[in-house]
Amino acid sequence: MIIEYPTDLLADVKKATAGRRLTGFTPGQGPRHPELMLIGEAPGRHEEQVNIPFSGASGQELMKLVESIGYSRQTVYITSVVRQRPYSIKRVRDKKTGQVVEKTPNRTPTKGEVRAFAPLFDWELHYVDPQVLVPLGNTALQRLLGPQANIGQLHGQAITSAIQEADPAGKGYRWSKRQYRLFPMYHPAAILYARRLQPTVEADWQRLGQFMHNLHRQENK
């Protein structure tokens, strides 16, 4: 299922992000009421082109991890806290021609951009209604648990907590009344940049698999 967002929320996002270096729009994808909702940072260039979340190189790493614990792209919901690709503009000299060319590489979304998408993300979370939230990396984790949260400290751990949601009265956040189950993970791109993290990341996913197994067992008692 490719999600269809309310037009009024999309209009609000467009207004809040006017003039920012954001391009495309990649919707979340997956079933409603899944066991796992995987939450990334923002679409990259490949995602912008094909409109499928986590479909580039880091997405391939993610799917290996997902499948290692018995899930698939069809059984999890995949989204990110910003739905457009953030880019920067860099002018570099082409080595072959000597001409200066303009490039638009990916960048990390700003806190303001994450906040601009917050009402849309909140709506998506309530609509999809997953059992467990899996924030991938610091941007997603801090959107949920605040700026003090650090993936290096919390990765591979089961957490039950309120999460940040957009405060309708202002530009900040408030804490949700509901408690959510979270299982933070390193972003799969971390493996691409630092292969030494691979054993840690793989072990974290096995812990998630065991956590879900235990959750099923409790529910079936």
Short mmCIF file of C-alpha atoms in Angstrom, two decimals:
data_model
loop_
_atom_site.label_atom_id
_atom_site.label_comp_id
_atom_site.label_asym_id
_atom_site.label_seq_id
_atom_site.Cartn_x
_atom_site.Cartn_y
_atom_site.Cartn_z
CA MET A 1 0.00 0.00 0.00
CA ILE A 2 1.29 3.45 -0.95
CA ILE A 3 -0.22 5.89 1.51
CA GLU A 4 -2.37 8.82 0.42
CA TYR A 5 -1.93 11.82 2.67
CA PRO A 6 -4.67 14.37 3.45
CA THR A 7 -4.49 17.27 1.01
CA ASP A 8 -4.72 19.90 3.78
CA LEU A 9 -1.66 18.47 5.54
CA LEU A 10 0.26 18.36 2.25
CA ALA A 11 -0.66 22.00 1.66
CA ASP A 12 0.59 22.91 5.16
CA VAL A 13 3.91 21.16 4.49
CA LYS A 14 4.29 22.96 1.16
CA LYS A 15 3.73 26.30 2.88
CA ALA A 16 6.09 25.49 5.77
CA THR A 17 8.90 24.36 3.45
CA ALA A 18 8.60 27.09 0.80
CA GLY A 19 12.04 28.21 -0.33
CA ARG A 20 13.87 25.28 1.26
CA ARG A 21 16.14 23.02 -0.75
CA LEU A 22 13.81 20.02 -0.88
CA THR A 23 12.73 18.11 -3.96
CA GLY A 24 10.39 15.29 -4.98
CA PHE A 25 7.97 13.55 -2.64
CA THR A 26 8.31 9.88 -1.69
CA PRO A 27 5.29 8.56 0.23
CA GLY A 28 5.47 5.93 2.94
CA GLN A 29 4.75 2.38 1.85
CA GLY A 30 3.48 -0.82 3.44
CA PRO A 31 0.47 -2.38 5.16
CA ARG A 32 -1.69 -0.78 7.82
CA HIS A 33 -1.34 -2.20 11.35
CA PRO A 34 2.08 -3.78 10.68
CA GLU A 35 4.25 -5.25 13.40
CA LEU A 36 7.14 -2.95 12.44
CA MET A 37 7.30 0.63 11.17
CA LEU A 38 10.79 1.49 9.91
CA ILE A 39 11.47 5.22 10.13
CA GLY A 40 14.30 6.79 8.18
CA GLU A 41 15.61 10.31 7.80
CA ALA A 42 14.56 11.43 4.30
CA PRO A 43 14.51 10.10 0.73
CA GLY A 44 17.76 10.09 -1.23
CA ARG A 45 18.31 10.61 -4.94
CA HIS A 46 17.31 7.05 -5.89
CA GLU A 47 14.14 7.24 -3.79
CA GLU A 48 13.24 10.55 -5.42
CA GLN A 49 13.59 9.00 -8.89
CA VAL A 50 11.60 5.79 -8.33
CA ASN A 51 9.28 6.97 -5.51
CA ILE A 52 9.96 3.89 -3.35
CA PRO A 53 11.32 4.44 0.19
CA PHE A 54 14.66 2.83 1.01
CA SER A 55 15.20 1.53 -2.52
CA GLY A 56 18.81 2.64 -3.01
CA ALA A 57 22.05 1.18 -1.66
CA SER A 58 21.15 1.67 2.01
CA GLY A 59 17.71 0.21 1.29
CA GLN A 60 19.32 -2.96 -0.02
CA GLU A 61 21.25 -3.27 3.25
CA LEU A 62 18.05 -2.62 5.19
CA MET A 63 16.13 -5.34 3.36
CA LYS A 64 18.85 -7.89 4.14
CA LEU A 65 18.46 -7.04 7.83
CA VAL A 66 14.66 -7.11 7.67
CA GLU A 67 14.68 -10.50 5.95
CA SER A 68 17.21 -11.88 8.45
CA ILE A 69 14.49 -11.81 11.14
CA GLY A 70 11.67 -13.16 8.99
CA TYR A 71 10.06 -9.99 7.63
CA SER A 72 9.98 -8.52 4.11
CA ARG A 73 9.28 -5.23 2.34
CA GLN A 74 5.67 -6.43 1.98
CA THR A 75 5.16 -7.03 5.72
CA VAL A 76 6.73 -3.88 7.21
CA TYR A 77 5.79 -0.23 6.80
CA ILE A 78 8.59 2.07 5.62
CA THR A 79 8.60 5.84 5.95
CA SER A 80 10.82 8.74 7.04
CA VAL A 81 10.45 11.87 9.11
CA VAL A 82 10.94 14.09 6.03
CA ARG A 83 9.23 13.02 2.81
CA GLN A 84 11.22 15.10 0.31
CA ARG A 85 14.90 14.84 -0.61
CA PRO A 86 17.00 17.53 1.11
CA TYR A 87 19.83 18.69 -1.13
CA SER A 88 22.67 21.17 -1.12
CA ILE A 89 24.13 22.99 -4.11
CA LYS A 90 27.80 22.55 -4.88
CA ARG A 91 29.74 23.92 -7.81
CA VAL A 92 32.67 21.75 -8.85
CA ARG A 93 35.06 21.72 -11.77
CA ASP A 94 34.62 18.78 -14.12
CA LYS A 95 37.97 16.96 -14.39
CA LYS A 96 37.48 16.07 -18.05
CA THR A 97 36.09 19.30 -19.48
CA GLY A 98 37.39 21.83 -16.97
CA GLN A 99 33.93 23.40 -16.86
CA VAL A 100 32.28 24.33 -13.58
CA VAL A 101 29.16 22.20 -13.05
CA GLU A 102 26.46 22.40 -10.42
CA LYS A 103 25.68 19.33 -8.33
CA THR A 104 22.88 18.72 -5.83
CA PRO A 105 24.06 16.08 -3.32
CA ASN A 106 21.90 14.76 -0.50
CA ARG A 107 22.19 16.35 2.93
CA THR A 108 20.79 15.80 6.41
CA PRO A 109 17.44 17.57 6.90
CA THR A 110 17.46 20.50 9.31
CA LYS A 111 15.48 20.49 12.55
CA GLY A 112 13.15 23.06 10.95
CA GLU A 113 12.48 20.76 8.01
CA VAL A 114 11.77 17.83 10.32
CA ARG A 115 9.37 20.05 12.27
CA ALA A 116 7.65 21.19 9.06
CA PHE A 117 6.80 17.56 8.27
CA ALA A 118 5.84 16.72 11.88
CA PRO A 119 2.03 17.00 11.52
CA LEU A 120 2.16 14.80 8.40
CA PHE A 121 4.30 12.21 10.19
CA ASP A 122 1.97 12.26 13.22
CA TRP A 123 -1.03 11.63 10.98
CA GLU A 124 0.81 8.80 9.20
CA LEU A 125 1.78 7.14 12.47
CA HIS A 126 -1.79 7.21 13.78
CA TYR A 127 -3.19 6.00 10.46
CA VAL A 128 -0.73 3.12 10.04
CA ASP A 129 -0.84 2.16 13.75
CA PRO A 130 2.18 -0.15 14.00
CA GLN A 131 3.09 -2.33 16.97
CA VAL A 132 6.76 -1.27 17.17
CA LEU A 133 8.57 1.83 15.87
CA VAL A 134 12.09 1.28 14.53
CA PRO A 135 13.82 4.67 14.14
CA LEU A 136 16.89 4.32 11.91
CA GLY A 137 19.63 6.76 12.92
CA ASN A 138 19.76 9.94 14.98
CA THR A 139 17.45 12.14 12.88
CA ALA A 140 14.51 9.73 13.23
CA LEU A 141 15.34 8.89 16.83
CA GLN A 142 15.53 12.54 17.93
CA ARG A 143 12.28 13.35 16.12
CA LEU A 144 10.63 10.76 18.39
CA LEU A 145 12.53 11.09 21.68
CA GLY A 146 14.01 14.59 21.59
CA PRO A 147 17.46 16.08 20.94
CA GLN A 148 19.13 14.38 23.90
CA ALA A 149 18.49 10.90 22.45
CA ASN A 150 21.57 9.32 20.84
CA ILE A 151 21.59 6.29 18.58
CA GLY A 152 25.06 5.31 19.78
CA GLN A 153 23.65 4.84 23.28
CA LEU A 154 20.18 3.47 22.49
CA HIS A 155 20.66 1.21 19.46
CA GLY A 156 19.42 -2.35 19.80
CA GLN A 157 17.34 -1.67 22.91
CA ALA A 158 13.61 -2.02 23.51
CA ILE A 159 12.15 1.23 24.88
CA THR A 160 8.62 2.05 25.99
CA SER A 161 8.08 5.81 26.00
CA ALA A 162 5.92 8.74 25.04
CA ILE A 163 7.13 10.36 21.81
CA GLN A 164 7.27 13.90 20.50
CA GLU A 165 4.35 15.06 18.39
CA ALA A 166 3.68 18.40 16.75
CA ASP A 167 2.14 20.91 19.13
CA PRO A 168 -0.92 22.30 17.31
CA ALA A 169 -0.67 25.53 19.32
CA GLY A 170 2.82 26.44 18.17
CA LYS A 171 5.96 25.51 16.31
CA GLY A 172 7.44 23.04 18.78
CA TYR A 173 6.58 19.60 20.07
CA ARG A 174 4.65 18.13 22.95
CA TRP A 175 4.80 14.65 24.46
CA SER A 176 2.21 12.12 23.37
CA LYS A 177 -0.25 10.78 25.92
CA ARG A 178 0.21 7.32 24.46
CA GLN A 179 3.21 5.16 25.26
CA TYR A 180 4.92 3.57 22.23
CA ARG A 181 7.25 0.61 21.83
CA LEU A 182 10.49 1.66 20.13
CA PHE A 183 13.55 -0.28 19.04
CA PRO A 184 16.18 2.20 17.75
CA MET A 185 18.69 1.01 15.15
CA TYR A 186 21.71 2.40 13.35
CA HIS A 187 20.78 3.72 9.93
CA PRO A 188 21.69 1.06 7.33
CA ALA A 189 23.88 3.62 5.55
CA ALA A 190 26.18 3.41 8.59
CA ILE A 191 27.25 -0.05 7.38
CA LEU A 192 28.17 1.38 3.98
CA TYR A 193 30.40 4.03 5.55
CA ALA A 194 31.81 1.93 8.40
CA ARG A 195 31.85 -1.83 7.75
CA ARG A 196 33.19 -2.37 11.28
CA LEU A 197 29.64 -1.63 12.49
CA GLN A 198 28.14 -4.54 10.55
CA PRO A 199 28.41 -7.18 13.35
CA THR A 200 26.84 -4.72 15.82
CA VAL A 201 24.01 -3.85 13.46
CA GLU A 202 23.31 -7.50 12.65
CA ALA A 203 23.28 -8.40 16.36
CA ASP A 204 20.84 -5.53 17.04
CA TRP A 205 18.45 -6.88 14.42
CA GLN A 206 18.63 -10.36 15.93
CA ARG A 207 17.68 -8.79 19.26
CA LEU A 208 14.71 -7.16 17.55
CA GLY A 209 13.70 -10.53 16.12
CA GLN A 210 13.82 -12.07 19.60
CA PHE A 211 11.89 -9.13 21.03
CA MET A 212 9.12 -9.62 18.47
CA HIS A 213 9.08 -13.37 19.15
CA ASN A 214 8.64 -12.69 22.87
CA LEU A 215 5.93 -10.11 22.10
CA HIS A 216 3.97 -12.68 20.09
CA ARG A 217 4.33 -15.22 22.88
CA GLN A 218 2.96 -12.76 25.45
CA GLU A 219 0.02 -11.84 23.22
CA ASN A 220 -0.86 -15.50 22.62
CA LYS A 221 -0.95 -16.45 26.30
#
